[in-house]
XYZ file of C-alpha atoms in Angstrom:
771
model
C -1.189 195.817 88.944
C 2.611 195.847 89.299
C 4.858 194.065 86.820
C 5.902 191.645 89.563
C 2.338 190.724 90.498
C 1.416 190.495 86.815
C 4.245 188.034 86.314
C 3.114 185.922 89.273
C -0.427 185.711 87.964
C 0.630 184.883 84.423
C 2.924 182.105 85.593
C 0.249 180.616 87.819
C -1.988 180.442 84.808
C 0.496 178.831 82.482
C 1.985 176.147 84.675
C 0.806 173.812 87.359
C 3.707 171.435 88.015
C 3.334 168.379 90.231
C 5.989 165.789 91.147
C 6.681 163.428 88.281
C 4.149 165.202 86.097
C 4.086 168.400 84.077
C 0.587 169.600 83.356
C -0.544 172.898 81.912
C -3.832 173.849 83.495
C -5.810 177.082 83.252
C -6.081 177.959 86.941
C -7.596 181.357 86.156
C -10.867 182.325 84.560
C -10.765 182.936 80.839
C -14.095 184.568 80.072
C -13.233 188.274 80.221
C -10.823 190.623 78.469
C -8.745 190.848 81.647
C -8.600 187.062 81.902
C -7.402 186.790 78.326
C -4.780 189.489 78.894
C -3.196 187.190 81.461
C -3.400 184.165 79.178
C -2.056 185.993 76.141
C -0.891 189.579 75.779
C 0.598 191.203 77.786
C 0.729 188.555 80.539
C 2.182 185.831 78.342
C 5.340 187.874 77.783
C 6.650 186.993 81.238
C 6.995 183.214 80.700
C 8.430 183.962 77.246
C 11.214 185.944 78.880
C 11.820 183.171 81.415
C 12.205 180.631 78.599
C 14.548 182.950 76.716
C 16.814 182.963 79.780
C 16.765 179.169 80.027
C 15.305 176.956 77.305
C 14.601 174.253 79.861
C 11.880 176.513 81.270
C 9.790 175.615 78.223
C 8.929 172.421 80.106
C 7.816 174.455 83.109
C 5.644 177.019 81.378
C 4.228 175.205 78.336
C 2.664 171.913 77.276
C 5.839 170.656 75.566
C 6.542 168.093 78.298
C 3.294 166.228 77.613
C 3.148 166.628 73.839
C 4.190 163.942 71.340
C 4.261 164.168 67.542
C 2.997 161.123 65.633
C 4.765 161.485 62.279
C 4.410 159.442 59.086
C 4.901 159.703 55.357
C 2.327 157.002 54.664
C 4.732 154.590 52.993
C 3.859 151.487 55.041
C 0.363 151.942 56.468
C -1.031 148.876 58.221
C -1.268 146.143 55.575
C -2.184 148.695 52.925
C 1.342 149.612 51.896
C 2.439 152.934 50.395
C -0.843 154.866 50.293
C 0.552 158.328 50.873
C 0.497 160.891 53.690
C -3.145 161.994 53.271
C -4.460 158.429 53.367
C -2.360 157.700 56.452
C -3.946 160.505 58.468
C -6.841 158.437 59.952
C -4.316 155.969 61.349
C -2.195 158.760 62.812
C -5.228 160.408 64.405
C -6.222 157.059 65.870
C -2.724 156.649 67.259
C -3.024 160.035 68.920
C -6.302 159.001 70.522
C -4.668 155.876 71.972
C -1.856 157.974 73.470
C -4.473 160.118 75.209
C -6.768 157.310 76.356
C -4.077 155.049 77.759
C -1.449 157.492 79.061
C -2.950 161.013 78.998
C -0.369 162.158 76.448
C -1.368 164.956 74.070
C -0.589 164.404 70.390
C -0.300 166.298 67.120
C -0.340 163.994 64.112
C 1.886 165.208 61.273
C 1.862 163.724 57.775
C 5.006 164.558 55.759
C 4.863 164.560 51.969
C 8.271 163.113 51.163
C 9.901 159.728 50.740
C 13.372 161.240 50.816
C 15.223 160.378 54.017
C 17.117 163.670 54.246
C 13.995 165.785 53.657
C 12.047 163.787 56.239
C 14.785 164.094 58.862
C 15.215 167.827 58.333
C 11.441 168.404 58.539
C 11.192 166.609 61.858
C 14.259 168.382 63.252
C 12.811 171.776 62.388
C 9.509 171.156 64.221
C 11.070 169.278 67.161
C 11.148 172.309 69.541
C 7.357 172.006 69.797
C 7.392 168.474 71.174
C 8.492 166.442 74.165
C 8.805 163.280 72.056
C 8.554 161.912 68.495
C 6.646 158.732 67.566
C 7.518 157.639 64.025
C 4.818 155.605 62.369
C 4.185 153.564 59.200
C 7.444 154.337 57.387
C 8.726 151.624 55.078
C 12.026 149.805 55.487
C 14.893 150.283 54.944
C 14.326 154.060 55.135
C 12.714 153.684 58.567
C 15.996 152.431 60.053
C 18.011 155.387 58.791
C 15.348 157.963 59.739
C 15.139 156.703 63.295
C 18.922 156.386 63.638
C 19.455 159.964 62.466
C 16.740 161.499 64.612
C 17.843 159.653 67.753
C 21.374 160.918 67.201
C 20.469 164.498 66.301
C 17.606 165.299 68.714
C 17.617 165.508 72.524
C 14.058 164.227 72.995
C 12.714 160.646 72.943
C 12.289 159.230 69.429
C 10.803 155.799 68.684
C 9.606 154.090 65.523
C 6.714 152.163 67.022
C 6.318 149.740 64.125
C 9.766 148.448 64.974
C 10.020 148.632 68.705
C 6.387 148.414 69.839
C 5.906 144.973 68.329
C 9.342 143.929 69.546
C 8.652 144.930 73.139
C 5.211 143.322 73.390
C 6.196 140.110 71.610
C 9.387 139.826 73.694
C 7.346 139.998 76.915
C 4.992 137.336 75.551
C 7.931 135.209 74.414
C 9.642 135.286 77.815
C 6.456 134.070 79.497
C 5.718 131.468 76.825
C 9.225 130.061 77.240
C 8.781 129.923 81.010
C 5.455 128.085 80.679
C 6.927 125.600 78.186
C 10.002 125.146 80.396
C 12.454 126.281 77.719
C 15.405 128.677 77.823
C 15.755 131.505 75.331
C 19.429 130.754 74.733
C 18.567 127.190 73.655
C 15.477 127.580 71.458
C 15.475 127.578 67.653
C 13.594 130.606 66.311
C 12.108 131.182 62.852
C 11.282 134.762 61.878
C 8.880 135.126 58.951
C 9.348 138.621 57.549
C 12.335 140.926 57.282
C 10.803 144.369 57.611
C 11.344 146.950 60.315
C 9.298 145.074 62.928
C 10.953 141.719 62.234
C 14.476 143.173 62.449
C 13.714 145.014 65.686
C 12.041 141.967 67.248
C 15.001 139.759 66.460
C 17.478 142.259 67.869
C 15.501 142.523 71.106
C 15.217 138.735 71.450
C 18.994 138.595 71.132
C 19.313 141.214 73.864
C 17.417 138.794 76.126
C 19.702 135.878 75.248
C 18.583 134.356 71.951
C 21.585 132.963 70.058
C 22.334 134.262 66.579
C 23.086 130.755 65.295
C 19.641 129.547 66.419
C 17.761 132.147 64.345
C 16.501 131.761 60.788
C 14.849 134.718 59.033
C 12.762 134.468 55.878
C 11.332 136.978 53.426
C 9.186 136.719 50.289
C 12.075 134.990 48.481
C 12.580 132.326 51.130
C 15.282 131.810 53.726
C 17.761 134.701 53.999
C 21.125 132.991 53.523
C 24.557 134.537 53.740
C 25.322 133.445 50.166
C 22.391 135.430 48.724
C 23.367 138.532 46.774
C 21.925 142.040 47.165
C 21.004 141.805 50.838
C 20.405 145.023 52.810
C 22.658 145.565 55.845
C 19.728 144.597 58.116
C 19.094 141.330 56.281
C 22.811 140.577 56.172
C 22.835 140.884 59.973
C 20.510 137.877 60.246
C 21.509 135.807 57.212
C 22.017 132.143 58.059
C 24.791 129.851 56.924
C 22.422 126.848 56.951
C 21.779 125.331 53.528
C 17.999 125.607 53.603
C 15.759 127.551 51.251
C 12.122 127.433 52.361
C 10.000 128.292 55.366
C 8.925 124.666 55.519
C 12.535 123.559 55.956
C 13.197 126.247 58.546
C 10.196 125.180 60.639
C 11.431 121.619 61.047
C 12.204 121.078 64.763
C 11.923 124.809 65.491
C 10.761 125.858 68.966
C 9.470 129.335 68.106
C 7.771 130.858 65.056
C 7.467 134.650 64.842
C 5.182 135.766 62.028
C 5.450 139.346 60.764
C 4.700 138.698 57.142
C 1.513 137.671 55.371
C -1.596 135.534 55.855
C -1.871 131.754 55.588
C 1.712 130.857 54.784
C 2.052 128.331 57.631
C 0.447 124.923 57.099
C -0.622 122.300 59.647
C 2.208 120.098 58.395
C 4.720 122.813 59.275
C 3.296 123.011 62.791
C 3.511 119.264 63.195
C 7.203 119.374 62.261
C 8.005 121.801 65.088
C 9.505 120.727 68.421
C 7.476 119.781 71.492
C 5.438 122.625 73.060
C 5.863 124.961 70.087
C 5.466 128.725 70.484
C 3.731 130.357 67.518
C 3.209 134.119 67.270
C 1.272 134.629 64.028
C 1.049 138.425 64.053
C 0.132 139.336 60.472
C -2.966 141.547 60.505
C -5.833 141.233 59.994
C -5.270 137.600 58.940
C -2.461 135.699 60.662
C 0.092 133.389 59.074
C -2.097 130.482 60.217
C -5.635 130.695 61.570
C -5.848 130.439 65.346
C -8.392 127.623 65.477
C -6.542 125.587 62.860
C -3.300 125.972 64.812
C -4.679 124.869 68.178
C -6.577 121.992 66.542
C -3.332 120.842 64.916
C -1.142 121.030 68.036
C -2.710 120.658 71.479
C 0.609 121.602 73.081
C 0.942 124.897 71.195
C 1.230 128.318 72.822
C -0.371 130.651 70.298
C -0.475 134.432 69.957
C -1.846 136.670 67.206
C -2.407 140.350 66.568
C -6.179 139.910 66.846
C -8.365 140.872 69.796
C -10.804 137.976 69.259
C -8.218 135.359 70.234
C -6.153 134.870 73.409
C -2.701 136.449 73.665
C -3.114 139.509 71.463
C 0.235 141.148 70.715
C -1.018 144.726 70.636
C 1.338 147.696 70.438
C -0.974 149.748 72.653
C 0.509 147.773 75.551
C 3.771 149.553 74.856
C 4.036 152.939 73.176
C 1.725 155.010 75.463
C 3.428 153.793 78.611
C 6.972 153.915 77.250
C 6.553 157.537 76.193
C 4.816 158.313 79.502
C 7.828 157.120 81.473
C 10.269 158.818 79.102
C 8.429 162.162 79.228
C 8.096 162.133 83.000
C 11.861 162.035 83.543
C 12.565 164.196 80.460
C 14.597 161.424 78.859
C 16.797 162.503 75.972
C 16.157 159.218 74.158
C 14.449 155.840 74.368
C 17.318 153.373 74.665
C 17.675 149.600 74.880
C 17.612 149.641 78.678
C 14.240 151.399 78.676
C 12.768 148.989 76.126
C 13.997 145.980 78.084
C 12.546 147.427 81.278
C 9.165 147.701 79.555
C 9.440 144.064 78.429
C 10.112 142.858 81.977
C 7.305 144.978 83.448
C 4.782 143.582 80.964
C 5.958 140.001 81.450
C 5.769 140.283 85.239
C 2.331 141.931 85.192
C 0.868 138.945 83.331
C 1.780 136.773 86.315
C -0.165 138.884 88.809
C -3.858 138.231 89.706
C -6.073 139.890 87.100
C -8.540 142.574 88.283
C -12.155 141.520 87.911
C -12.920 144.531 85.732
C -10.499 143.114 83.151
C -12.264 139.746 83.224
C -15.562 141.552 82.693
C -14.207 143.724 79.883
C -13.033 140.669 77.958
C -15.933 138.378 78.826
C -13.737 135.982 80.789
C -14.632 134.032 83.905
C -11.106 134.312 85.228
C -7.906 135.140 83.373
C -4.887 133.400 84.880
C -1.264 133.163 83.827
C -0.854 130.241 81.458
C -0.955 129.181 77.800
C -3.949 131.404 77.033
C -2.745 134.403 79.027
C 0.928 135.220 78.518
C 0.582 138.991 78.093
C -1.631 141.575 79.857
C -4.806 142.817 78.208
C -4.760 146.377 76.782
C -7.538 147.543 79.114
C -5.768 146.374 82.258
C -5.787 149.517 84.467
C -2.555 148.462 86.166
C -0.456 149.100 83.044
C -0.266 152.857 83.670
C 1.196 152.315 87.139
C 3.613 149.508 86.221
C 5.222 150.161 82.833
C 6.027 153.920 82.986
C 7.844 153.640 86.351
C 9.927 150.751 84.981
C 10.827 152.797 81.896
C 11.554 155.915 83.973
C 13.850 153.991 86.338
C 15.745 152.514 83.391
C 16.159 155.996 81.897
C 17.566 157.251 85.195
C 19.895 154.279 85.661
C 21.186 154.523 82.083
C 21.902 158.240 82.424
C 19.418 159.704 79.919
C 16.961 161.259 82.411
C 17.136 165.033 82.990
C 14.449 165.164 85.722
C 14.812 162.112 88.010
C 11.865 160.955 90.086
C 12.443 160.732 93.832
C 9.098 159.680 95.310
C 7.970 156.596 93.390
C 4.773 156.028 95.344
C 3.700 159.594 94.675
C 4.617 159.155 91.018
C 2.419 156.056 90.753
C -0.467 157.934 92.334
C 0.061 160.716 89.800
C -0.071 158.197 86.965
C -3.364 156.781 88.217
C -4.801 160.282 88.564
C -4.005 160.994 84.913
C -6.644 158.532 83.782
C -9.226 159.546 86.335
C -8.678 156.189 88.005
C -7.200 157.362 91.279
C -7.790 154.427 93.610
C -5.670 155.850 96.405
C -8.441 155.468 98.976
C -9.287 151.965 97.798
C -5.620 150.998 98.039
C -5.462 152.522 101.504
C -8.447 150.433 102.573
C -7.191 147.168 101.115
C -3.714 147.701 102.570
C -5.207 148.327 106.004
C -7.380 145.233 105.691
C -4.376 143.107 104.683
C -2.521 144.106 107.857
C -4.932 142.034 109.938
C -7.445 140.124 107.773
C -10.637 138.989 109.499
C -13.154 136.200 108.950
C -15.888 137.531 106.684
C -19.002 135.456 106.089
C -20.492 135.912 102.625
C -24.165 135.122 103.087
C -24.772 134.651 99.342
C -21.650 132.793 98.244
C -23.639 130.620 95.841
C -23.853 133.610 93.487
C -20.960 133.822 91.022
C -20.080 137.494 91.546
C -20.113 137.139 95.326
C -17.860 134.099 95.071
C -15.504 135.940 92.717
C -15.246 138.757 95.252
C -14.529 136.239 98.013
C -11.830 134.693 95.835
C -10.167 138.071 95.246
C -10.386 138.900 98.951
C -8.730 135.560 99.734
C -6.060 135.729 97.032
C -5.071 139.297 97.914
C -5.087 138.653 101.660
C -7.884 141.124 102.390
C -10.090 138.689 104.320
C -10.559 135.084 105.374
C -13.782 134.116 103.530
C -16.517 131.935 104.982
C -18.828 130.849 102.163
C -22.502 130.524 103.023
C -25.022 128.938 100.666
C -25.829 125.773 98.763
C -22.702 123.631 99.044
C -23.048 121.889 95.661
C -23.547 125.187 93.856
C -20.587 126.800 95.614
C -18.289 123.874 94.808
C -19.396 123.894 91.171
C -18.773 127.626 90.857
C -15.417 127.347 92.636
C -14.318 124.770 90.069
C -15.491 127.042 87.244
C -13.396 129.997 88.421
C -10.504 127.826 89.693
C -10.980 128.894 93.303
C -8.956 126.084 94.858
C -8.324 127.536 98.301
C -9.171 125.623 101.452
C -11.982 127.844 102.734
C -14.907 127.109 105.017
C -18.199 126.334 103.238
C -21.438 126.264 105.259
C -24.900 125.294 104.029
C -27.426 126.427 106.665
C -30.075 124.070 105.270
C -27.929 120.942 105.378
C -28.144 118.291 108.068
C -24.402 118.673 108.666
C -25.050 122.029 110.331
C -27.843 120.736 112.610
C -25.855 121.108 115.819
C -24.784 124.636 115.000
C -28.329 125.590 113.964
C -29.724 124.281 117.226
C -27.108 126.202 119.180
C -27.894 129.443 117.340
C -31.644 128.827 117.610
C -31.441 128.453 121.368
C -29.505 131.717 121.718
C -31.973 133.508 119.446
C -34.956 132.061 121.347
C -33.506 133.196 124.685
C -33.193 136.728 123.297
C -36.698 136.910 121.823
C -38.866 134.365 123.692
C -40.883 137.196 125.250
C -41.462 138.698 121.794
C -43.490 135.845 120.356
C -40.616 133.616 119.224
C -40.848 129.901 120.072
C -37.930 127.500 120.077
C -39.425 125.733 117.052
C -39.755 128.977 115.094
C -36.200 129.922 116.122
C -34.927 126.591 114.777
C -36.811 127.145 111.549
C -35.578 130.693 111.075
C -31.957 129.607 111.498
C -32.273 127.898 108.121
C -32.427 131.393 106.610
C -28.979 132.477 105.555
C -29.066 136.058 106.865
C -30.251 135.000 110.346
C -27.650 132.223 110.357
C -24.873 134.594 109.192
C -25.837 137.222 111.778
C -25.669 134.588 114.520
C -22.227 133.511 113.307
C -20.993 137.066 113.870
C -22.868 137.363 117.178
C -21.394 134.123 118.495
C -17.837 134.872 117.394
C -17.742 132.271 114.599
C -17.142 135.082 112.110
C -15.830 138.626 112.484
C -17.940 140.402 109.854
C -20.785 139.846 107.434
C -21.514 140.750 103.801
C -25.005 140.270 102.354
C -27.657 141.932 100.211
C -26.491 140.984 96.707
C -29.704 139.183 95.755
C -32.243 140.427 98.294
C -33.947 143.748 98.938
C -32.245 146.054 101.411
C -35.110 146.091 103.979
C -35.333 142.292 104.046
C -31.633 142.042 104.928
C -31.631 144.913 107.426
C -34.397 143.330 109.530
C -32.488 140.259 110.799
C -29.404 142.383 111.418
C -31.339 144.743 113.667
C -33.073 141.861 115.444
C -29.951 139.806 116.140
C -27.047 142.261 116.223
C -28.600 145.586 117.121
C -27.099 148.995 117.704
C -23.644 149.795 118.987
C -23.243 151.020 122.546
C -24.383 154.650 122.857
C -25.822 154.580 119.319
C -29.441 155.689 118.993
C -29.911 154.761 115.359
C -28.191 153.305 112.307
C -27.453 155.057 109.034
C -25.466 154.535 105.853
C -23.042 156.574 103.808
C -21.784 156.086 100.261
C -18.307 157.050 99.190
C -18.354 158.362 95.625
C -15.086 158.601 93.671
C -15.790 161.825 91.764
C -13.705 164.073 89.520
C -13.250 166.530 92.411
C -12.110 163.710 94.675
C -13.783 161.407 97.213
C -17.248 162.519 98.385
C -19.268 160.963 101.223
C -23.074 161.109 100.922
C -25.359 160.337 103.905
C -27.886 158.844 104.593
C -28.418 156.838 101.423
C -30.357 153.775 102.608
C -31.994 153.852 106.063
C -33.576 157.037 107.452
C -36.501 158.231 105.350
C -37.258 161.576 107.032
C -34.779 162.167 109.853
C -35.326 164.804 112.532
C -32.808 167.492 113.429
C -31.468 165.261 116.197
C -31.242 162.346 113.740
C -29.344 164.460 111.205
C -26.867 165.526 113.866
C -26.290 161.863 114.818
C -25.921 160.876 111.145
C -23.339 163.635 110.686
C -21.387 162.489 113.749
C -21.335 158.861 112.560
C -20.360 159.923 109.051
C -17.493 162.013 110.418
C -16.107 158.926 112.170
C -16.401 156.953 108.943
C -14.651 159.640 106.904
C -11.764 159.569 109.366
C -11.604 155.793 108.936
C -10.597 156.533 105.330
C -7.753 158.759 106.482
C -9.567 162.013 105.619
C -10.652 164.944 107.741
C -14.405 165.504 107.277
C -15.529 168.850 105.838
C -19.303 168.625 105.989
C -22.133 170.528 104.359
C -25.700 170.002 105.592
C -27.675 170.092 102.348
C -31.081 171.658 101.736
C -32.947 173.678 99.111
C -32.238 176.908 101.014
C -29.164 178.825 102.165
C -28.791 179.952 105.774
C -32.440 180.661 106.507
C -33.581 181.775 103.041
C -36.650 179.535 103.398
C -38.790 179.093 106.556
C -39.992 175.599 105.562
C -39.937 172.922 108.298
C -37.822 170.820 105.911
C -35.089 173.465 106.041
C -35.394 174.498 109.685
C -34.642 170.937 110.798
C -31.341 171.120 108.890
C -30.600 174.484 110.487
C -31.360 173.043 113.922
C -29.112 170.057 113.241
C -26.226 172.401 112.397
C -26.817 174.299 115.634
C -26.704 171.039 117.592
C -23.470 170.044 115.926
C -21.834 173.418 116.542
C -22.685 173.040 120.227
C -21.800 169.366 120.677
C -18.888 169.091 118.225
C -17.282 172.553 117.993
C -14.155 171.145 116.338
C -16.133 169.521 113.510
C -15.989 171.492 110.249
C -19.672 171.583 109.372
C -22.154 174.225 108.225
C -25.515 174.733 106.581
C -28.198 174.680 105.613
C -26.757 175.026 102.117
C -27.770 174.384 98.561
C -25.497 171.841 96.878
C -23.920 174.248 94.384
C -22.858 176.648 97.135
C -21.489 173.740 99.176
C -19.324 172.552 96.292
C -18.368 175.892 94.719
C -16.020 177.633 97.132
C -15.913 180.877 95.140
C -19.706 181.211 95.127
C -19.834 180.414 98.825
C -17.181 182.992 99.759
C -18.793 185.678 97.631
C -22.319 185.211 98.995
C -21.755 183.796 102.491
C -18.285 184.835 103.682
C -19.255 184.051 107.285
C -19.649 180.309 106.604
C -17.333 177.882 108.411
C -16.797 176.189 105.031
C -15.183 179.213 103.350
C -11.693 178.287 102.216
C -12.390 174.580 102.763
C -13.016 171.796 100.251
C -16.241 170.014 101.186
C -15.918 166.226 101.055
C -19.093 165.200 102.904
C -22.751 165.970 102.185
C -25.474 165.223 104.752
C -28.873 165.164 103.058
C -32.177 166.083 104.716
C -33.995 162.927 103.600
C -33.455 159.456 102.212
C -34.930 160.261 98.817
C -32.547 163.182 98.180
C -29.453 161.208 99.254
C -30.378 158.014 97.424
C -31.308 159.802 94.208
C -28.124 161.879 94.254
C -25.700 159.021 94.729
C -27.376 156.919 92.036
C -27.373 159.857 89.614
C -23.656 160.327 90.198
C -23.058 156.631 89.728
C -24.986 156.315 86.467
C -24.518 159.691 84.762
C -20.905 160.395 85.730
C -19.896 156.743 86.123
C -18.534 157.595 89.564
C -17.303 154.550 91.434
C -19.316 153.942 94.598
C -18.244 152.253 97.814
C -21.223 151.529 99.962
C -23.687 151.766 101.453
C -21.422 151.668 104.510
C -23.464 150.721 107.561
C -22.921 152.953 110.601
C -24.080 152.432 114.178
C -24.237 148.609 114.324
C -22.861 146.654 117.275
C -20.989 144.247 114.996
C -19.461 144.677 111.505
C -22.418 144.150 109.167
C -22.514 145.591 105.654
C -25.375 145.257 103.224
C -24.784 145.532 99.494
C -27.023 147.135 96.923
C -28.821 144.645 94.673
C -26.499 143.228 91.987
C -23.408 145.016 93.272
C -20.371 144.555 91.043
C -17.472 142.310 92.032
C -15.257 145.341 92.658
C -17.933 146.884 94.879
C -18.187 143.668 96.899
C -14.405 143.501 97.294
C -14.344 147.119 98.468
C -17.126 146.427 100.947
C -15.176 143.408 102.190
C -12.233 145.686 102.972
C -14.614 148.038 104.795
C -16.024 145.120 106.808
C -12.527 143.946 107.770
C -11.438 147.422 108.887
C -14.703 147.789 110.788
C -13.944 144.502 112.565
C -10.369 145.620 113.269
C -11.594 148.830 114.888
C -14.237 147.088 116.984
C -11.662 144.553 118.131
C -9.268 147.353 119.081
C -11.982 149.150 121.072
C -12.863 145.934 122.903
C -9.199 145.372 123.771
C -8.839 148.969 124.956
C -11.969 148.613 127.086
C -10.742 145.346 128.518
C -7.365 146.851 129.351
C -9.039 149.849 130.946
C -11.240 147.627 133.117
C -8.222 145.542 134.137
C -6.364 148.707 135.136
C -9.322 149.880 137.202
C -9.584 146.459 138.838
C -5.860 146.389 139.585
C -5.913 149.853 141.107
């Protein structure tokens, strides 16, 4: 191997850059001596030489750009105080885990055995070349201020003392929203700060940056109100000393609008709360026990807006909402520091996100019926998946605009997609679907709208503009559930069993009877059957009173399929129906067919299923690359169960020569391109990434998709019905709210496409007639 080719291979191994994201990924094997020679010696010498030429190449060829040091000396650990570096290590390791979970940032935790500022600063400076950023943690004041100031000035990587700025950023976002809800302005409100440590000082400074007036702020410590005539104040306390002649927290609270607690438990009494101004804002953030118990506070003042640091109460001010995402944005533009502009951008992003509709998965995670912006929801929840795509871009933009970004981002949509991919939550296809549905929302009848999860999905579809819901079911139940989840939209509600729908039922019954009167159906039986929701819903779609249908949440699949086949039937030129499931896997989206309908399809059936699946894959904006799955490879078994797959492939190659499809193949060969190329280099799938699997039987397809769903927690969209004349989609029993919303988007797009085909056909016929 030449030196040039050796260099190429080594560099490919060490770096895999993508826009807005630096990730070191082993793209080569590492099991043999030769593999290791590329990873280490002699191959590793080449990137070393490149970095020697230009130190900035360290970000290209190493993990530095995604590596943060969490550094502490253990002098102010949680509420435990100065417990030393060894005892602080569990907290630092936990911090590292949060960085990884929430923002995919790698962390080394480093515990430094010194309380001397100079020694601490020099230690961090000497190890800084290893890291892309420094997170200072649990360092007592006033040393924390000087350590952070020195490191920010003397290093060219982002440095942040999270105990100061994390709490400040999260509480500032909560405060802005609380003020908006209480109809108060930050420049007018009187603020009491209980505590004068690093967090309290940083919070107060950030509130001032957003408009709080210095004269309206009173800060207290363990000795009482910090007044400008007190002797021995630190520079930080002097900054916020008041000229008011008051001495106690009780006096300070009188007529105050805002209380910020960063001190100790149970120092605020009900009487103090009662003395505050109308609509008081109280952030009691001492942990684990707040300055006043939550229940006591809300019992004392019904008009209070209350936040704590605890997860078992509303409005948790949790630093995990900040530091992972702030560092993510800073690292991704190679910011030289985390400045005020970046912190303020994070505040605004968090505050704005709380005003957006909350994803159902967040409601589920926190056991809520429906979180909505208001007194009990002024700040996003830590497990809100949108944080990763909202806060880092805001921070990155602020870094660029303030001139501290070395690697500006140009494609923001691509950057957001990259952020979502970091957490394995790439919903690109789902977003594509919902955006397409929103372009032309259709009327979707939910046949089981008197079930809470179905109604929640209908609410989300309505609120996000995905569909125009028609709610089918028991009217009283639907109205009761709508009130419970605050679904106040003016949507159509239909109860097929009510007398109010008698005229419509009779109309549908007559149409149904005309269709099936020679198949044993009487007019009376047709009228009776129209009381059944799935028959009624199918007739709504048939008669143009709805554009699409969603059902199956509470009934077995076969029982729902039957009325759909009877009333709606197959699409023109379709010889059968089938279903496919889209699985969101680690390797990307995978379509699996047929998962619900055809028990033991013939070769001809498999070819039809493949053709329908290909059309569905294209509906998602993907080009189908299809493997016909079996337990044999290209004739290795003569079993009839494998020959039918082989015959289906032959049919497809003849009828659809442009379709990328091959088989029969075992699943591992279909998914492992290296194995396939080595053993079967003649296959049409060599060099391609398979995204569609056509299974030889219902049991194999159904078992596979449910295994993926349960064992790998792969998100599933489906089963997507293929081959029906009208847009009908049947859910699996007890589908989740997200799954129902996704299926709604599918139904809308299905209706859009069928409408477009009808218009094209109509236009074609008119042209023929005119000619």
